[in-house]
Coordinates of C-alpha atoms and ligand atoms in Angstrom, one line a residue:
X13 CA -38.1 15.0 -6.5
X14 CA -37.5 13.3 -2.8
X15 CA -39.7 10.7 -1.9
X16 CA -40.6 11.4 1.9
X17 CA -42.3 8.4 3.6
X18 CA -42.6 6.5 6.4
X19 CA -44.1 2.8 6.4
X20 CA -45.4 0.7 7.6
X21 CA -45.3 -3.4 8.0
X22 CA -46.4 -5.5 4.9
X23 CA -45.6 -9.0 4.5
X24 CA -42.3 -8.0 1.7
X25 CA -39.3 -10.5 2.1
X26 CA -36.2 -8.4 -0.1
X27 CA -35.4 -11.6 -3.5
X28 CA -33.7 -14.1 -2.6
X29 CA -30.7 -13.5 -4.0
X30 CA -29.1 -15.6 -6.5
X31 CA -25.7 -17.7 -5.0
X32 CA -22.7 -18.8 -6.4
X33 CA -21.3 -22.8 -5.8
X34 CA -18.3 -22.1 -7.0
X35 CA -16.0 -23.2 -4.4
X36 CA -18.1 -26.4 -4.6
X37 CA -17.6 -26.8 -7.7
X38 CA -13.7 -25.6 -8.4
X39 CA -12.5 -28.6 -6.3
X40 CA -13.8 -31.5 -8.1
X41 CA -12.0 -30.6 -11.1
X42 CA -8.6 -31.2 -11.7
X43 CA -7.0 -28.9 -14.0
X44 CA -4.6 -29.4 -16.7
X45 CA -1.7 -28.2 -17.8
X46 CA 0.7 -28.0 -20.4
X47 CA 2.9 -30.8 -20.3
X48 CA 6.8 -29.7 -19.5
X49 CA 9.7 -30.2 -22.4
X50 CA 6.5 -28.9 -24.5
X51 CA 5.2 -26.1 -25.7
X52 CA 1.7 -25.4 -25.7
X53 CA 1.1 -24.5 -29.2
X54 CA 3.6 -26.7 -30.9
X55 CA 2.9 -25.6 -34.8
X56 CA 3.5 -22.0 -33.7
X57 CA 6.3 -22.5 -31.6
X58 CA 9.2 -22.7 -33.6
X59 CA 11.6 -25.1 -31.6
X60 CA 9.5 -28.5 -31.2
X61 CA 12.6 -29.6 -28.9
X62 CA 13.0 -29.8 -25.3
X63 CA 13.9 -26.6 -23.6
X64 CA 14.3 -27.7 -20.5
X65 CA 18.4 -27.8 -20.1
X66 CA 17.8 -29.7 -16.5
X67 CA 14.9 -32.3 -16.9
X68 CA 14.4 -32.3 -13.5
X69 CA 12.9 -29.6 -12.7
X70 CA 9.9 -29.5 -15.3
X71 CA 9.2 -26.2 -16.9
X72 CA 7.4 -24.5 -14.5
X73 CA 9.6 -20.9 -14.0
X74 CA 9.3 -17.1 -16.1
X75 CA 12.7 -16.8 -16.8
X76 CA 13.5 -19.5 -19.4
X77 CA 15.1 -18.1 -22.0
X78 CA 14.0 -19.4 -25.3
X79 CA 10.2 -18.4 -24.6
X80 CA 11.5 -14.9 -23.0
X81 CA 13.3 -14.6 -26.6
X82 CA 9.6 -16.1 -28.3
X83 CA 7.5 -13.2 -26.2
X84 CA 10.2 -10.0 -27.7
X85 CA 9.4 -11.7 -31.0
X86 CA 5.4 -12.2 -30.5
X87 CA 5.6 -8.3 -28.8
X88 CA 7.2 -6.7 -31.4
X89 CA 4.4 -8.9 -33.9
X90 CA 1.5 -7.4 -31.6
X91 CA 2.6 -3.7 -31.7
X92 CA 3.7 -3.9 -35.7
X93 CA -0.3 -5.6 -36.2
X94 CA -2.5 -3.7 -33.1
X95 CA -2.3 -0.6 -31.3
X96 CA -1.8 -1.9 -27.7
X97 CA -2.1 -0.4 -24.8
X98 CA 0.9 1.2 -22.6
X99 CA 2.0 -1.9 -21.2
X100 CA 2.1 -4.0 -24.2
X101 CA -0.7 -6.3 -24.1
X102 CA -3.3 -6.2 -26.1
X103 CA -7.9 -7.3 -25.3
X104 CA -8.4 -11.2 -24.3
X105 CA -9.6 -12.5 -27.1
X106 CA -12.5 -14.8 -25.5
X107 CA -13.8 -18.1 -27.4
X108 CA -17.2 -18.8 -26.1
X109 CA -17.8 -22.4 -27.8
X110 CA -21.7 -23.8 -27.0
X111 CA -21.3 -27.9 -27.3
X112 CA -24.0 -28.9 -29.1
X113 CA -25.5 -31.1 -25.7
X114 CA -26.4 -27.5 -24.9
X115 CA -28.3 -26.7 -27.5
X116 CA -31.9 -28.4 -27.0
X117 CA -33.3 -25.0 -25.5
X118 CA -35.9 -23.1 -27.7
X119 CA -34.3 -20.5 -30.0
X120 CA -35.3 -17.8 -28.0
X121 CA -34.0 -18.8 -25.2
X122 CA -30.6 -19.9 -27.4
X123 CA -30.4 -15.6 -28.2
X124 CA -31.0 -14.8 -25.0
X125 CA -28.0 -17.0 -24.0
X126 CA -25.9 -15.2 -27.5
X127 CA -26.8 -11.9 -26.5
X128 CA -25.9 -12.4 -22.8
X129 CA -23.0 -13.8 -23.1
X130 CA -21.5 -11.6 -26.0
X131 CA -22.5 -8.2 -23.6
X132 CA -20.2 -9.8 -21.1
X133 CA -17.4 -11.1 -22.9
X134 CA -17.3 -7.7 -23.9
X135 CA -16.9 -5.7 -21.0
X136 CA -14.3 -8.5 -19.4
X137 CA -12.2 -7.7 -22.7
X138 CA -12.1 -4.7 -22.5
X139 CA -10.9 -4.7 -19.1
X140 CA -8.7 -7.3 -19.1
X141 CA -5.5 -7.9 -21.7
X142 CA -3.0 -10.6 -21.9
X143 CA 0.5 -11.9 -23.9
X144 CA -1.8 -13.1 -26.5
X145 CA -1.6 -16.7 -28.0
X146 CA 0.0 -16.2 -31.4
X147 CA -1.4 -18.2 -33.7
X148 CA -3.9 -21.0 -33.0
X149 CA -4.2 -22.1 -29.0
X150 CA -4.4 -25.8 -29.0
X151 CA -5.6 -27.8 -25.8
X152 CA -2.6 -30.2 -23.4
X153 CA -4.4 -33.5 -23.0
X154 CA -4.2 -35.0 -20.2
X155 CA -1.1 -37.6 -19.7
X156 CA -2.3 -39.5 -16.7
X157 CA -5.7 -40.3 -18.0
X158 CA -4.6 -41.1 -22.0
X159 CA -1.4 -42.9 -20.3
X160 CA -1.5 -45.3 -18.4
X161 CA 2.8 -45.5 -17.5
X162 CA 5.3 -42.3 -18.1
X163 CA 9.1 -42.6 -18.6
X164 CA 10.1 -41.7 -15.1
X165 CA 13.8 -42.5 -15.6
X166 CA 15.3 -38.5 -15.6
X167 CA 18.3 -38.9 -17.7
X168 CA 16.2 -41.0 -21.4
X169 CA 15.0 -39.1 -23.9
X170 CA 11.3 -40.0 -23.6
X171 CA 11.8 -39.0 -20.1
X172 CA 7.7 -37.4 -19.0
X173 CA 6.6 -38.7 -22.5
X174 CA 3.9 -41.5 -22.6
X175 CA 5.0 -45.3 -22.9
X176 CA 2.1 -47.3 -22.8
X177 CA -1.1 -46.0 -24.0
X178 CA -4.5 -46.2 -21.3
X179 CA -6.4 -48.0 -23.6
X180 CA -9.6 -47.1 -21.6
X181 CA -9.2 -43.0 -22.7
X182 CA -12.7 -42.0 -24.6
X183 CA -11.8 -38.0 -24.5
X184 CA -10.5 -34.9 -22.6
X185 CA -14.1 -32.8 -20.1
X186 CA -14.4 -29.4 -18.5
X187 CA -16.8 -30.0 -16.2
X188 CA -18.9 -32.4 -18.3
X189 CA -18.6 -30.5 -21.1
X190 CA -16.2 -32.8 -24.1
X191 CA -13.5 -31.4 -25.4
X192 CA -13.8 -31.3 -28.5
X193 CA -11.0 -33.4 -30.7
X194 CA -10.4 -30.2 -33.1
X195 CA -9.0 -27.8 -30.0
X196 CA -6.9 -30.8 -28.3
X197 CA -3.3 -30.8 -29.0
X198 CA -2.4 -35.0 -30.6
X199 CA -0.8 -37.9 -27.6
X200 CA 1.8 -40.9 -29.4
X201 CA 3.1 -43.7 -27.1
X202 CA 7.1 -44.0 -27.3
X203 CA 8.1 -47.5 -27.0
X204 CA 11.4 -47.3 -26.3
X205 CA 13.0 -45.4 -23.8
X206 CA 15.7 -43.4 -26.5
X207 CA 13.8 -44.1 -29.6
X208 CA 11.5 -40.9 -31.2
X209 CA 10.0 -44.3 -32.5
X210 CA 6.5 -43.4 -31.8
X211 CA 3.0 -44.2 -31.7
X212 CA -0.4 -41.4 -33.1
X213 CA -2.8 -42.7 -30.8
X214 CA -4.4 -38.6 -31.8
X215 CA -3.4 -36.3 -33.9
X216 CA -3.1 -32.7 -33.5
X217 CA -6.4 -30.8 -33.7
X218 CA -7.0 -28.2 -35.5
X219 CA -6.7 -25.1 -32.9
X220 CA -8.7 -22.0 -31.8
X221 CA -7.7 -19.0 -33.7
X222 CA -7.1 -16.2 -32.5
X223 CA -7.1 -17.2 -29.1
X224 CA -6.3 -16.4 -25.5
X225 CA -8.8 -18.4 -23.2
X226 CA -11.8 -20.4 -24.2
X227 CA -14.8 -19.9 -22.5
X228 CA -17.4 -23.7 -22.6
X229 CA -21.1 -22.4 -22.2
X230 CA -23.3 -25.2 -21.0
X231 CA -26.8 -24.9 -20.8
X232 CA -28.2 -28.0 -18.3
X233 CA -30.5 -28.3 -15.9
X234 CA -28.7 -30.5 -13.1
X235 CA -28.8 -31.6 -9.9
X236 CA -26.4 -28.6 -8.9
X237 CA -29.0 -26.3 -10.2
X238 CA -31.8 -27.5 -7.6
X239 CA -29.3 -28.5 -5.2
X240 CA -30.5 -25.1 -3.4
X241 CA -32.7 -22.4 -4.4
X242 CA -31.1 -19.5 -6.0
X243 CA -28.4 -21.2 -7.8
X244 CA -28.6 -19.4 -11.6
X245 CA -24.8 -20.7 -13.3
X246 CA -22.0 -22.1 -12.0
X247 CA -18.5 -22.8 -13.4
X248 CA -14.6 -24.2 -13.0
X249 CA -11.4 -23.1 -16.0
X250 CA -9.7 -26.9 -16.2
X251 CA -6.6 -25.9 -18.4
X252 CA -3.9 -23.3 -17.8
X253 CA -1.0 -21.7 -19.2
X254 CA 2.7 -22.7 -18.4
X255 CA 2.0 -19.7 -16.0
X256 CA -1.0 -21.1 -14.0
X257 CA -3.0 -18.3 -16.7
X258 CA -6.2 -20.5 -17.3
X259 CA -6.6 -21.2 -21.2
X260 CA -10.6 -22.6 -20.6
X261 CA -12.9 -23.1 -18.6
X262 CA -17.2 -23.2 -18.4
X263 CA -20.5 -21.5 -17.0
X264 CA -22.7 -23.7 -16.7
X265 CA -26.0 -21.8 -17.0
X266 CA -29.0 -23.8 -15.4
X267 CA -31.7 -23.7 -17.7
X268 CA -34.1 -22.2 -15.4
X269 CA -32.2 -18.9 -15.0
X270 CA -33.1 -18.1 -18.4
X271 CA -36.4 -19.0 -20.0
X272 CA -40.1 -18.0 -18.4
X273 CA -40.5 -14.1 -18.1
X274 CA -38.8 -13.0 -15.4
X275 CA -35.8 -13.7 -17.1
X276 CA -33.4 -10.4 -16.8
X277 CA -31.2 -9.6 -19.2
X278 CA -28.8 -7.3 -17.2
X279 CA -28.6 -10.3 -14.0
X280 CA -27.5 -13.2 -16.4
X281 CA -25.2 -10.8 -18.3
X282 CA -23.6 -10.1 -14.9
X283 CA -24.2 -13.9 -14.2
X284 CA -21.8 -14.1 -17.0
X285 CA -19.1 -11.6 -16.1
X286 CA -19.2 -13.3 -12.5
X287 CA -18.3 -16.7 -13.4
X288 CA -15.2 -15.3 -16.2
X289 CA -13.9 -13.7 -13.5
X290 CA -13.3 -16.9 -11.4
X291 CA -12.7 -19.2 -13.9
X292 CA -9.6 -16.4 -15.3
X293 CA -8.1 -15.9 -12.1
X294 CA -10.3 -14.9 -8.9
X295 CA -10.9 -19.3 -7.4
X296 CA -8.7 -20.5 -4.5
X297 CA -7.6 -23.1 -6.5
X298 CA -5.3 -20.3 -8.2
X299 CA -5.1 -17.6 -5.2
X300 CA -0.9 -19.1 -4.9
X301 CA -0.1 -19.9 -8.4
X302 CA -0.9 -16.1 -8.9
X303 CA 2.4 -14.2 -10.3
X304 CA 3.4 -10.5 -8.3
X305 CA 4.7 -9.0 -11.6
X306 CA 5.4 -5.3 -10.0
X307 CA 8.8 -5.7 -10.8
X308 CA 9.0 -7.3 -14.4
X309 CA 8.7 -4.5 -17.3
X310 CA 6.4 -7.0 -19.2
X311 CA 3.1 -8.9 -17.6
X312 CA 4.2 -12.2 -17.2
X313 CA 8.2 -11.2 -17.0
X314 CA 10.5 -11.8 -14.2
X315 CA 8.0 -12.6 -12.6
X316 CA 7.9 -14.1 -8.9
X317 CA 5.6 -16.1 -6.9
X318 CA 3.8 -14.4 -4.6
X319 CA 3.7 -17.3 -1.8
X320 CA 0.9 -17.8 0.1
X321 CA -1.3 -15.0 -0.8
X322 CA -3.9 -15.8 1.9
X323 CA -3.8 -15.4 5.8
X324 CA -5.9 -15.2 8.7
X325 CA -5.8 -11.7 10.4
X326 CA -6.5 -11.6 14.1
X327 CA -10.0 -11.5 13.9
X328 CA -10.0 -15.0 12.1
X329 CA -11.0 -13.0 9.4
X330 CA -9.7 -14.9 5.7
X331 CA -7.5 -12.3 3.8
X332 CA -5.6 -11.6 0.6
X333 CA -2.7 -9.8 0.6
X334 CA -0.8 -8.7 -2.6
X335 CA 0.1 -5.3 -3.0
X336 CA -2.0 -4.1 -6.0
X337 CA -5.0 -5.5 -3.4
X338 CA -4.1 -3.5 -0.5
X339 CA -3.5 0.0 -2.1
X340 CA -7.3 -0.7 -3.3
X341 CA -8.2 -1.6 0.0
X342 CA -6.6 1.4 2.0
X343 CA -8.5 3.5 -0.8
X344 CA -11.5 2.0 -0.5
X345 CA -12.3 2.1 3.1
X346 CA -9.8 4.9 4.0
X347 CA -7.4 3.9 5.7
X348 CA -3.5 3.5 5.3
X349 CA -3.6 0.5 7.8
X350 CA -0.3 -1.8 6.3
X351 CA -2.1 -5.0 6.6
X352 CA -5.2 -4.6 5.6
X353 CA -5.9 -7.1 3.1
X354 CA -8.9 -8.0 1.0
X355 CA -11.5 -9.8 3.3
X356 CA -12.9 -13.0 1.5
X357 CA -16.0 -14.5 2.8
X358 CA -15.4 -17.2 5.0
X359 CA -17.9 -19.6 5.8
X360 CA -16.4 -22.3 6.5
X361 CA -14.4 -21.0 9.3
X362 CA -10.6 -20.4 8.6
X363 CA -10.7 -21.3 4.9
X364 CA -10.3 -19.4 1.7
X365 CA -13.0 -18.7 -0.2
X366 CA -13.7 -17.3 -3.8
X367 CA -15.4 -14.6 -3.0
X368 CA -15.2 -11.3 -0.9
X369 CA -16.6 -11.0 2.4
X370 CA -19.9 -10.1 2.6
X371 CA -19.8 -7.9 5.1
X372 CA -17.4 -5.5 3.7
X373 CA -18.3 -5.5 0.2
X374 CA -21.4 -5.9 0.0
X375 CA -22.7 -5.4 -4.0
X376 CA -19.2 -6.0 -5.2
X377 CA -19.2 -8.0 -8.6
X378 CA -17.2 -11.0 -6.5
X379 CA -19.7 -11.2 -3.6
X380 CA -21.1 -14.5 -3.3
X381 CA -24.1 -13.5 -3.0
X382 CA -25.1 -11.6 -6.2
X383 CA -27.5 -8.3 -6.1
X384 CA -30.3 -7.7 -8.7
X385 CA -27.2 -5.3 -11.3
X386 CA -28.2 -2.6 -10.8
X387 CA -26.6 -2.4 -7.5
X388 CA -24.0 -4.3 -8.2
X389 CA -20.2 -3.6 -9.5
X390 CA -17.2 -4.0 -11.3
X391 CA -14.9 -2.4 -8.1
X392 CA -11.2 -1.4 -7.0
X393 CA -11.4 -4.5 -5.0
X394 CA -12.2 -7.3 -7.7
X395 CA -9.8 -5.8 -10.9
X396 CA -6.8 -5.4 -8.3
X397 CA -7.1 -8.4 -7.5
X398 CA -7.1 -9.6 -11.6
X399 CA -4.6 -7.0 -11.4
X400 CA -2.4 -9.2 -8.8
X401 CA -2.5 -12.9 -10.8
X402 CA 0.1 -11.1 -12.7
X403 CA -1.5 -12.9 -16.3
X404 CA -3.3 -9.3 -17.3
X405 CA -3.4 -6.0 -17.5
X406 CA -6.0 -4.3 -16.4
X407 CA -7.3 -1.2 -16.7
X408 CA -8.1 0.2 -13.6
X409 CA -10.1 3.1 -15.1
X410 CA -13.0 0.8 -15.9
X411 CA -13.9 -0.2 -12.0
X412 CA -16.5 1.3 -10.9
X413 CA -17.3 3.3 -7.7
X414 CA -18.2 0.7 -4.6
X415 CA -20.0 3.2 -2.3
X416 CA -21.1 0.3 0.3
X417 CA -17.6 1.6 3.0
X418 CA -16.2 3.3 1.3
X419 CA -13.7 6.0 3.6
X420 CA -15.8 4.2 6.5
X421 CA -12.0 3.0 7.8
X422 CA -10.2 -0.2 8.8
X423 CA -12.6 -1.8 10.7
X424 CA -15.4 -1.5 8.7
X425 CA -17.6 -4.9 8.2
X426 CA -15.9 -6.1 11.3
X427 CA -18.4 -8.7 13.4
X428 CA -17.3 -6.8 15.9
X429 CA -18.3 -2.7 14.5
X430 CA -21.6 -3.5 12.5
X431 CA -24.1 -3.4 15.1
X432 CA -22.7 0.2 15.6
X433 CA -25.5 1.4 13.8
X434 CA -24.5 4.8 13.9
X435 CA -23.0 4.1 10.1
X436 CA -25.8 4.5 7.2
X437 CA -24.9 0.9 6.5
X438 CA -25.7 -1.6 8.8
X439 CA -29.5 -1.6 11.1
X440 CA -30.8 -3.6 13.6
X441 CA -34.2 -5.2 13.9
X442 CA -36.3 -5.9 11.5
X443 CA -37.8 -2.4 10.4
X444 CA -38.5 -0.8 7.0
X445 CA -36.1 0.8 5.9
X446 CA -33.5 2.0 3.0
X447 CA -31.5 0.6 0.6
X448 CA -27.4 2.2 1.3
X449 CA -27.9 3.7 -1.9
X450 CA -31.0 5.2 -1.4
X451 CA -32.8 3.9 -4.9
X452 CA -34.6 0.7 -3.0
X453 CA -37.1 0.3 -0.2
X454 CA -35.5 -2.3 2.3
X455 CA -36.0 -4.0 5.1
X456 CA -33.7 -4.6 8.2
X457 CA -32.4 -8.5 7.3
X458 CA -29.4 -10.6 7.5
X459 CA -27.9 -13.8 5.3
X460 CA -26.1 -16.7 6.1
X461 CA -23.6 -14.3 3.9
X462 CA -23.3 -11.6 7.2
X463 CA -23.2 -13.5 10.3
X464 CA -25.6 -11.5 11.5
X465 CA -25.3 -8.1 10.5
X466 CA -28.0 -6.7 9.3
X467 CA -28.5 -4.1 5.9
X468 CA -31.3 -2.9 4.3
X469 CA -32.4 -5.2 1.6
X470 CA -35.0 -3.8 -1.4
X471 CA -38.1 -4.8 -0.5
X472 CA -39.6 -8.2 -3.2
X473 CA -42.5 -5.7 -4.4
X474 CA -42.7 -2.0 -5.0
X475 CA -39.2 -1.2 -3.8
X476 CA -38.3 0.6 -6.2
X477 CA -38.4 4.9 -5.8
X478 CA -38.1 5.1 -9.5
X479 CA -40.5 3.9 -10.9
X480 CA -43.9 5.9 -11.7
X481 CA -46.3 2.4 -11.2
X482 CA -45.2 2.4 -7.9
X483 CA -47.2 5.8 -6.9
X484 CA -50.5 3.4 -6.9
X485 CA -50.4 0.1 -5.3
X486 CA -49.1 2.8 -2.8
X487 CA -52.5 4.1 -2.5
X488 CA -52.3 3.4 1.7
X489 CA -49.4 5.8 2.0
X490 CA -51.0 8.7 0.6
X491 CA -51.0 10.9 3.9
X492 CA -46.3 10.2 3.4
X493 CA -46.2 12.1 0.6
X494 CA -44.7 8.9 -1.3
X495 CA -44.4 9.8 -5.2
X496 CA -42.1 7.7 -6.6
X497 CA -39.7 9.8 -9.8
X498 CA -37.4 8.4 -11.5
X499 CA -35.6 11.2 -9.6
X500 CA -37.4 9.5 -6.0
X501 CA -34.4 8.7 -3.2
X502 CA -35.9 6.4 -0.8
X503 CA -34.7 8.9 2.6
X504 CA -36.5 8.0 5.7
X505 CA -37.9 10.2 7.8
X506 CA -41.5 10.5 10.8
X507 CA -42.6 13.8 7.7
X508 CA -46.3 13.3 7.0
X509 CA -48.6 15.6 4.5
X510 CA -50.5 17.9 6.0
X511 CA -54.2 17.8 5.4
X512 CA -55.2 19.0 2.6
X513 CA -52.3 19.3 0.6
Ligands
NAG621 C1 -45.7 -9.5 -5.2 O1 -46.4 -9.6 -6.2 C2 -46.8 -10.0 -6.8 C3 -47.5 -10.3 -8.2 O2 -48.0 -8.1 -7.8 C4 -47.5 -10.7 -6.3 O3 -47.5 -12.0 -6.3 C5 -46.4 -11.9 -4.8 O4 -46.8 -12.1 -3.5 C6 -45.8 -10.4 -3.8 N1 -45.0 -10.9 -3.0 C7 -44.6 -10.9 -2.0 C8 -43.7 -10.7 -1.3 O5 -45.5 -9.4 -1.5
NAG622 C1 18.1 -44.6 -16.4 O1 18.9 -44.8 -17.3 C2 20.6 -45.1 -17.2 C3 20.8 -45.5 -18.6 O2 19.8 -44.9 -19.3 C4 20.2 -46.0 -16.2 O3 21.6 -46.7 -16.4 C5 19.7 -45.9 -15.2 O4 19.7 -46.8 -13.8 C6 18.5 -45.4 -14.6 N1 17.9 -45.7 -13.7 C7 16.6 -46.2 -12.7 C8 16.1 -45.1 -11.6 O5 16.1 -47.2 -13.3
NAG623 C1 -9.7 2.2 -19.8 O1 -11.7 1.9 -19.1 C2 -12.1 3.7 -19.5 C3 -13.1 2.7 -19.1 O2 -14.4 2.2 -19.5 C4 -12.0 3.9 -21.1 O3 -12.4 5.0 -21.3 C5 -10.3 3.8 -21.4 O4 -10.1 3.4 -23.1 C6 -9.6 2.0 -21.1 N1 -8.5 2.6 -21.7 C7 -7.6 1.7 -22.0 C8 -6.3 2.3 -22.8 O5 -8.7 0.4 -22.6
NAG624 C1 -39.9 8.9 14.4 O1 -41.0 9.1 16.0 C2 -40.7 8.2 16.7 C3 -41.8 8.9 18.0 O2 -41.7 10.0 17.7 C4 -39.2 8.4 16.7 O3 -39.0 6.7 18.0 C5 -38.2 7.9 15.3 O4 -36.5 8.0 15.7 C6 -38.6 8.8 14.3 N1 -38.6 8.0 13.6 C7 -37.0 8.6 12.5 C8 -36.6 7.9 11.2 O5 -36.7 10.0 12.6
ZN625 ZN1 -18.9 -16.9 -6.9

């Protein structure tokens, strides 16, 4: 059944979108990576000795021979143990850890949180595979925190190790979550430059079994939650491995987001997924650590740096220029333009951000303002970007179709073209119309991310064409012949019902 309508304006403002303030948070978090010369999980690497032949070069290369050797062993064990995908990598195991401080939520709220998190984690780990961490994962302690002086003479045995403890050292944290000692490697002080004699400051934790990423999930009611309306959550990664892959991160869920009657499970799942994609790699703080693995036989091996990943195009739009992203953009917009990078939101002029440009990629899970869940897509562009991190094998067929801008050409969504309303995606004025997916009645609007371009956004109330109960509330428009039903869609026209029909 089609729904046909012409609507007279009521004062209906679209529901405020939820906003992500990731880029206000991550720059303040210093991510810790394993110290040079020491394996990430000492219990399992076998060789506790210095692996760098040249101690002057901190270990940042991916070609380290002994590492490769290790990975080959891992690969074989992995293959024999579990069925693996074509790349030899296995689905990422994301372990969620809810800190004690978060427990002050009601039973109902906690259940909501757990359900939404496990759903989001399941979706993400069905999409991303990694070179799994064998044994138990141990996070690193920040030597700049627990240590006052570090041996800096490259010729000494204890080069880069701690020479004197910082007596004020208490703990490691991930944003405002205290990382349990059990998740952390130990730390020691080497009193003499060339002697192995050491003083253990903290002993080794037990580590986390079967874990490739630990997500500290914190529920708070922080100032940041209240600073702006619509903030549901924020996040930061706080540890990476040697290749730059994030190992730990925190997602803070603002408490207001999951109590009350208006709670939406799917919205919470979407929010957690969005924050997870940030902490797993879609972050401007990580762009320059992405690796090009297109010439390697296995993800993570023989990868080279992409160099600088973002650049500004001729129109002032910051874009990500990596191979999968460019291919996905060309496919999406139906363009063969070679320099078609993935456009990033640039509210702060010429600064990259950790979100896609809303004008071009409206409805993406990685847009800065998330729409209602049924209008948001885990789109091919986002998955292409995660592929280009070089840390994951990404199941591209898990991407959802993104209708916004499909086949519209390379100039779609630019400030120069969005005012041409012959396209079905943009509008002018502030009249009523239909959201581009035709499931909702909408009103033509702009927002801070659209930079003056206007689109039909769903009305706050009774916008869904599929909800039969909306039939009642719109009695006033009976003359239009509108019918709300599960099969109804929104179309804008001047047709009206004839008397008596
Ligand atoms: C939406 O509906 C609610 C409840 O029916 C009402 O209180 C609210 O004022 C409506 N909002 C708008 C913008 O019409
Ligand atoms: C480093 O240590 C060596 C001997 O262990 C010494 O000869 C050299 O002068 C030291 N270098 C610096 C910069 O202190
Ligand atoms: C990739 O995702 C699709 C759709 O979600 C799924 O059917 C398929 O089994 C997945 N493939 C692999 C190798 O995980
Ligand atoms: C409806 O009719 C008016 C005047 O006849 C016209 O200006 C307008 O463009 C029409 N709208 C649509 C959606 O056809
Ligand atoms: Zn975000």
